[in-house]
C-alpha positions as a printed NumPy array, in Angstrom:
array([[ 40.636, 143.894, 104.589],
       [ 43.103, 146.798, 104.355],
       [ 42.719, 149.436, 101.7  ],
       [ 45.762, 148.297,  99.717],
       [ 44.621, 144.686,  99.518],
       [ 41.113, 145.827,  98.6  ],
       [ 42.485, 147.763,  95.645],
       [ 44.534, 144.787,  94.534],
       [ 41.435, 142.627,  94.796],
       [ 39.531, 145.034,  92.578],
       [ 42.304, 145.061,  89.999],
       [ 42.343, 141.268,  89.925],
       [ 38.59 , 141.166,  89.463],
       [ 38.911, 143.406,  86.421],
       [ 41.774, 141.384,  84.982],
       [ 39.575, 138.292,  85.202],
       [ 36.699, 140.052,  83.47 ],
       [ 34.857, 140.529,  86.743],
       [ 32.893, 143.489,  88.059],
       [ 33.635, 145.541,  91.173],
       [ 30.997, 147.874,  92.602],
       [ 31.966, 151.233,  94.06 ],
       [ 29.198, 152.646,  96.238],
       [ 25.539, 152.93 ,  95.382],
       [ 24.119, 153.719,  91.982],
       [ 24.016, 157.496,  91.525],
       [ 21.035, 159.382,  90.136],
       [ 22.911, 160.926,  87.199],
       [ 26.229, 160.715,  85.408],
       [ 27.86 , 163.989,  84.329],
       [ 30.186, 163.791,  81.332],
       [ 32.47 , 166.646,  80.254],
       [ 34.137, 166.857,  76.852],
       [ 36.983, 169.235,  77.678],
       [ 38.863, 171.507,  75.278],
       [ 42.516, 170.484,  75.638],
       [ 43.867, 172.195,  72.523],
       [ 43.137, 169.477,  70.   ],
       [ 43.715, 166.526,  72.313],
       [ 41.37 , 164.23 ,  74.174],
       [ 39.981, 164.541,  77.705],
       [ 36.578, 163.353,  78.91 ],
       [ 35.631, 163.451,  82.589],
       [ 32.82 , 161.318,  84.025],
       [ 31.523, 162.203,  87.51 ],
       [ 28.739, 160.421,  89.389],
       [ 26.326, 162.036,  91.826],
       [ 28.275, 160.248,  94.547],
       [ 31.464, 162.063,  93.528],
       [ 33.209, 159.085,  91.904],
       [ 35.247, 160.011,  88.851],
       [ 36.697, 158.566,  85.672],
       [ 38.916, 160.629,  83.372],
       [ 39.618, 159.259,  79.907],
       [ 42.781, 160.927,  78.581],
       [ 44.356, 164.178,  79.74 ],
       [ 45.234, 166.12 ,  76.619],
       [ 48.472, 167.8  ,  75.693],
       [ 51.42 , 168.855,  77.829],
       [ 51.095, 172.206,  79.569],
       [ 49.816, 173.703,  82.796],
       [ 47.108, 175.527,  80.87 ],
       [ 45.655, 172.246,  79.613],
       [ 45.889, 170.317,  82.878],
       [ 44.446, 173.319,  84.689],
       [ 41.269, 173.077,  82.621],
       [ 40.706, 169.49 ,  83.738],
       [ 41.567, 170.278,  87.348],
       [ 39.191, 173.244,  87.227],
       [ 36.231, 171.03 ,  86.376],
       [ 37.297, 168.561,  89.078],
       [ 37.205, 171.438,  91.571],
       [ 33.578, 172.115,  90.628],
       [ 32.771, 168.819,  92.318],
       [ 35.256, 169.29 ,  95.15 ],
       [ 36.944, 166.083,  94.039],
       [ 39.862, 165.133,  96.244],
       [ 41.276, 162.87 ,  93.561],
       [ 40.653, 161.415,  90.134],
       [ 39.542, 157.919,  91.083],
       [ 40.374, 156.365,  87.705],
       [ 42.438, 157.699,  84.83 ],
       [ 42.088, 155.693,  81.626],
       [ 44.761, 156.226,  78.978],
       [ 43.296, 155.34 ,  75.61 ],
       [ 46.792, 155.205,  74.081],
       [ 50.228, 156.762,  74.432],
       [ 50.218, 159.799,  72.18 ],
       [ 51.022, 163.227,  73.566],
       [ 47.603, 164.701,  72.769],
       [ 46.021, 162.087,  75.051],
       [ 48.504, 161.509,  77.885],
       [ 50.925, 164.435,  77.557],
       [ 49.209, 166.293,  80.393],
       [ 49.049, 163.444,  82.911],
       [ 52.097, 164.287,  85.022],
       [ 51.067, 167.951,  85.341],
       [ 47.502, 166.987,  86.182],
       [ 48.71 , 164.55 ,  88.849],
       [ 50.655, 167.404,  90.444],
       [ 47.386, 169.345,  90.819],
       [ 45.059, 166.531,  91.869],
       [ 46.026, 162.97 ,  92.885],
       [ 45.172, 160.073,  90.57 ],
       [ 44.335, 156.852,  92.411],
       [ 44.126, 154.285,  89.592],
       [ 45.718, 154.15 ,  86.148],
       [ 43.9  , 152.054,  83.556],
       [ 45.685, 151.323,  80.268],
       [ 46.702, 148.657,  77.749],
       [ 50.053, 147.938,  79.392],
       [ 53.503, 149.433,  79.995],
       [ 54.752, 149.404,  76.386],
       [ 54.492, 152.131,  73.754],
       [ 54.598, 151.023,  70.138],
       [ 55.651, 154.318,  68.565],
       [ 59.075, 154.704,  70.207],
       [ 61.007, 157.481,  68.506],
       [ 58.297, 158.088,  65.913],
       [ 57.388, 161.533,  67.223],
       [ 59.735, 164.151,  68.656],
       [ 59.603, 164.028,  72.441],
       [ 57.387, 160.934,  72.539],
       [ 59.833, 158.847,  74.569],
       [ 60.195, 161.564,  77.228],
       [ 56.43 , 162.027,  77.308],
       [ 55.887, 158.312,  77.825],
       [ 58.517, 158.26 ,  80.565],
       [ 56.628, 161.024,  82.379],
       [ 53.418, 159.032,  82.083],
       [ 55.053, 155.885,  83.489],
       [ 56.472, 157.887,  86.409],
       [ 53.008, 159.207,  87.291],
       [ 51.503, 155.75 ,  86.76 ],
       [ 53.953, 154.207,  89.219],
       [ 52.487, 156.33 ,  92.014],
       [ 48.997, 154.874,  91.629],
       [ 47.291, 151.511,  91.445],
       [ 47.635, 150.076,  87.922],
       [ 44.834, 148.203,  86.164],
       [ 45.85 , 146.75 ,  82.8  ],
       [ 42.733, 145.957,  80.797],
       [ 42.065, 143.675,  77.89 ],
       [ 39.209, 143.512,  75.427],
       [ 36.133, 141.994,  77.041],
       [ 36.826, 143.346,  80.531],
       [ 34.152, 145.269,  82.374],
       [ 34.817, 147.782,  85.13 ],
       [ 32.337, 149.399,  87.488],
       [ 33.415, 153.034,  87.838],
       [ 31.534, 156.202,  88.757],
       [ 28.268, 154.298,  88.927],
       [ 28.628, 153.146,  85.323],
       [ 29.743, 149.985,  83.564],
       [ 32.856, 150.572,  81.476],
       [ 32.886, 147.848,  78.824],
       [ 36.313, 147.474,  77.195],
       [ 35.86 , 146.642,  73.513],
       [ 39.447, 147.187,  72.328],
       [ 42.853, 147.177,  73.984],
       [ 46.423, 146.772,  72.725],
       [ 45.263, 145.902,  69.229],
       [ 42.862, 143.163,  70.332],
       [ 39.09 , 143.503,  69.966],
       [ 36.262, 142.03 ,  71.979],
       [ 34.655, 138.901,  70.561],
       [ 31.346, 139.253,  72.373],
       [ 28.552, 141.818,  72.048],
       [ 28.301, 144.524,  74.689],
       [ 24.597, 143.737,  74.957],
       [ 22.183, 141.473,  73.135],
       [ 23.138, 139.097,  70.365],
       [ 25.169, 141.29 ,  68.011],
       [ 23.06 , 141.458,  64.845],
       [ 24.502, 141.084,  61.348],
       [ 25.599, 144.379,  59.797],
       [ 24.477, 144.788,  56.155],
       [ 26.864, 147.732,  55.669],
       [ 29.887, 145.426,  55.822],
       [ 29.63 , 144.46 ,  52.166],
       [ 30.392, 148.016,  51.008],
       [ 33.43 , 148.591,  53.239],
       [ 36.778, 149.598,  51.722],
       [ 39.771, 149.052,  54.044],
       [ 42.585, 151.542,  54.531],
       [ 46.271, 150.713,  54.861],
       [ 46.907, 148.653,  57.979],
       [ 47.802, 150.805,  60.996],
       [ 50.338, 149.414,  63.467],
       [ 50.719, 152.554,  65.575],
       [ 49.511, 153.317,  69.097],
       [ 46.244, 154.51 ,  67.586],
       [ 45.292, 150.967,  66.621],
       [ 46.039, 149.848,  70.181],
       [ 43.607, 152.325,  71.739],
       [ 41.557, 151.24 ,  74.722],
       [ 38.021, 151.718,  73.443],
       [ 35.01 , 151.568,  75.734],
       [ 31.239, 151.566,  75.771],
       [ 30.148, 153.33 ,  78.958],
       [ 26.669, 152.281,  80.059],
       [ 24.636, 153.893,  82.821],
       [ 21.351, 152.089,  83.156],
       [ 19.808, 152.339,  79.689],
       [ 22.172, 155.139,  78.597],
       [ 25.237, 154.303,  76.489],
       [ 28.229, 156.242,  75.173],
       [ 30.948, 155.024,  72.811],
       [ 34.525, 156.323,  73.14 ],
       [ 37.178, 154.549,  71.059],
       [ 40.122, 156.912,  71.552],
       [ 42.03 , 157.092,  68.265],
       [ 41.174, 153.575,  67.104],
       [ 41.595, 153.44 ,  63.352],
       [ 39.47 , 152.527,  60.36 ],
       [ 40.072, 148.779,  59.947],
       [ 39.811, 148.049,  63.677],
       [ 36.537, 149.946,  63.846],
       [ 35.241, 147.813,  60.98 ],
       [ 36.097, 144.641,  62.859],
       [ 34.022, 145.756,  65.862],
       [ 30.87 , 145.811,  63.763],
       [ 31.546, 143.231,  61.029],
       [ 30.22 , 140.741,  60.255],
       [ 28.156, 141.432,  63.387],
       [ 27.639, 144.684,  65.271],
       [ 29.161, 143.962,  68.691],
       [ 28.643, 147.532,  69.935],
       [ 24.873, 147.762,  69.594],
       [ 22.951, 151.027,  69.366],
       [ 24.582, 153.988,  71.099],
       [ 23.035, 157.127,  72.587],
       [ 26.117, 159.382,  72.472],
       [ 29.061, 158.82 ,  70.127],
       [ 32.316, 160.607,  70.921],
       [ 33.696, 160.698,  67.403],
       [ 36.826, 158.617,  67.061],
       [ 40.204, 160.278,  66.472],
       [ 38.803, 163.839,  66.735],
       [ 36.715, 163.263,  63.618],
       [ 39.643, 162.434,  61.335],
       [ 39.17 , 160.453,  58.138],
       [ 41.614, 157.836,  59.44 ],
       [ 38.673, 156.685,  61.568],
       [ 34.857, 156.969,  61.636],
       [ 33.946, 154.633,  58.751],
       [ 30.317, 154.574,  57.703],
       [ 30.188, 150.852,  58.46 ],
       [ 30.56 , 151.659,  62.178],
       [ 28.986, 155.092,  62.547],
       [ 25.783, 154.2  ,  60.721],
       [ 25.548, 150.797,  62.416],
       [ 25.562, 152.195,  65.964],
       [ 22.851, 154.776,  65.082],
       [ 23.77 , 157.372,  67.74 ],
       [ 21.162, 159.904,  68.794],
       [ 23.88 , 162.495,  69.398],
       [ 27.525, 162.795,  68.351],
       [ 30.16 , 164.885,  70.117],
       [ 33.126, 165.806,  67.925],
       [ 36.195, 166.589,  70.047],
       [ 37.99 , 168.424,  67.268],
       [ 40.359, 171.376,  67.378],
       [ 40.168, 174.474,  65.154],
       [ 42.63 , 172.917,  62.695],
       [ 42.459, 169.283,  63.72 ],
       [ 39.788, 166.723,  63.007],
       [ 36.269, 167.296,  61.672],
       [ 37.506, 166.088,  58.268],
       [ 34.892, 166.637,  55.581],
       [ 34.448, 162.932,  54.85 ],
       [ 34.086, 161.974,  58.529],
       [ 31.924, 165.022,  59.31 ],
       [ 29.505, 164.145,  56.514],
       [ 29.435, 160.49 ,  57.57 ],
       [ 28.383, 161.495,  61.068],
       [ 25.86 , 164.088,  59.878],
       [ 24.172, 161.554,  57.577],
       [ 23.787, 158.878,  60.257],
       [ 20.262, 157.428,  60.345],
       [ 18.428, 158.642,  63.441],
       [ 21.041, 161.252,  64.421],
       [ 19.31 , 164.098,  66.228],
       [ 22.295, 166.426,  66.667],
       [ 26.029, 166.813,  66.191],
       [ 27.817, 169.03 ,  68.732],
       [ 31.384, 170.246,  68.121],
       [ 34.015, 171.158,  70.673],
       [ 35.532, 173.662,  68.218],
       [ 34.702, 175.574,  65.095],
       [ 36.617, 173.911,  62.254],
       [ 38.699, 176.407,  60.267],
       [ 38.703, 176.   ,  56.483],
       [ 41.837, 174.269,  55.2  ],
       [ 43.028, 172.131,  52.261],
       [ 42.973, 168.327,  52.344],
       [ 45.856, 166.43 ,  53.923],
       [ 47.06 , 163.315,  52.114],
       [ 48.774, 162.014,  55.255],
       [ 45.383, 162.113,  57.011],
       [ 43.737, 160.315,  54.085],
       [ 41.722, 163.394,  53.126],
       [ 40.645, 163.958,  49.534],
       [ 38.474, 167.004,  50.193],
       [ 38.973, 170.355,  51.959],
       [ 37.813, 170.601,  55.561],
       [ 36.081, 173.238,  57.675],
       [ 34.556, 176.557,  56.802],
       [ 30.954, 177.789,  56.953],
       [ 29.354, 174.808,  55.206],
       [ 31.248, 172.145,  57.168],
       [ 30.383, 173.178,  60.714],
       [ 27.175, 172.83 ,  62.682],
       [ 25.197, 175.905,  63.729],
       [ 27.098, 178.113,  66.211],
       [ 24.848, 177.326,  69.21 ],
       [ 26.091, 173.717,  68.962],
       [ 29.809, 174.659,  68.922],
       [ 31.565, 175.138,  72.267],
       [ 34.579, 177.172,  71.097],
       [ 34.573, 179.574,  68.155],
       [ 38.201, 180.795,  68.341],
       [ 40.469, 179.977,  65.405],
       [ 43.501, 179.127,  67.556],
       [ 43.924, 176.189,  69.937],
       [ 45.474, 178.185,  72.805],
       [ 42.61 , 180.636,  73.296],
       [ 41.098, 181.804,  76.576],
       [ 38.481, 181.487,  77.929],
       [ 37.672, 177.896,  77.008],
       [ 34.355, 176.106,  77.016],
       [ 33.193, 172.521,  77.324],
       [ 30.301, 170.324,  76.288],
       [ 28.475, 168.603,  79.135],
       [ 26.228, 165.545,  78.999],
       [ 24.019, 164.744,  81.99 ],
       [ 22.773, 161.165,  81.669],
       [ 19.967, 159.461,  83.565],
       [ 19.597, 155.717,  84.156],
       [ 16.361, 155.646,  82.139],
       [ 18.4  , 156.477,  79.01 ],
       [ 17.468, 160.131,  78.753],
       [ 20.162, 162.793,  78.727],
       [ 20.826, 166.506,  78.343],
       [ 23.647, 168.169,  76.382],
       [ 24.789, 171.66 ,  77.347],
       [ 27.209, 174.13 ,  75.761],
       [ 29.043, 176.066,  78.493],
       [ 29.8  , 178.97 ,  76.135],
       [ 26.235, 180.088,  75.567],
       [ 24.057, 177.97 ,  77.832],
       [ 22.547, 176.172,  74.824],
       [ 20.855, 173.169,  76.375],
       [ 18.881, 170.381,  74.769],
       [ 17.137, 167.439,  76.394],
       [ 16.913, 164.041,  74.718],
       [ 14.135, 162.152,  76.518],
       [ 14.414, 158.442,  77.183],
       [ 13.17 , 156.321,  74.338],
       [  9.873, 154.652,  75.09 ],
       [ 10.415, 151.753,  72.698],
       [ 13.378, 149.386,  72.583],
       [ 16.351, 150.612,  70.556]])
């Protein structure tokens, strides 16, 4: 079978909810939470050199260069799979510039339509640039319930284009007693609510990344039953904004570690930060940025001020301490996961490194 037909076959397998295997199972999975000036970008690389990039941050050569720089560490010839969680500039604004630095083979997304046309200045042009880059690769449009085999890991799609999975990622999906205390927010019909959200599993290790999925959708993933299960690493939704991260989800998934991909003046809202910090069984919260003190924002559903000395973790657990988004040098948080469920988190700024051994009992 020729390479083109093989790729088409893989895409069809995914569309049908099937699984395609790429190479042998690697020994570890490296995961980088990259500082892209308040946006989102997470790179997964297997020991075999297979790669998955979820989101590519904001527009600008400086931002795309940070992602390409980490790719060069592995001598990657291409990004095998780029997954766009949704079509906002802080998540896909840097795609076209990144593709000019390193080829992207596959584009995974919720489809060729953006649901915020004209809502943000420059959004239509940004989306046009994304579609132009997308047209040069193999496109895989995913729906909730699909499962992809990428970079030696299973990528379980739990949300896409506003639709949520109806089946548990693993197990039976136990009832969630927190559901009875949930208070909904105003219904969100933006691109955020259409985010492609995934549970990435690597053997017994699991990581949840929901893009910018919003409050009510997150509730529906865990109520009346928790379809996500227990998670090892939680990439906080929506940069740690209070438009997302409800207690009903965060406390139900009982993460061992949370990574907050906030900017200095974006995300890490007091309400969301405290929800994560108070999660039963949480061992550590790591932040991509120090959160600068600032007043609450009504548009972000904040009632309390955010940031400052009492609303940040200890400095060794913060990758970037600068108070501006465009600082240099920049640092990342790295997770190295093993199939037995154990993992290590490392701060590239100071070498702070902590191992989280595999659990001996069932989660």
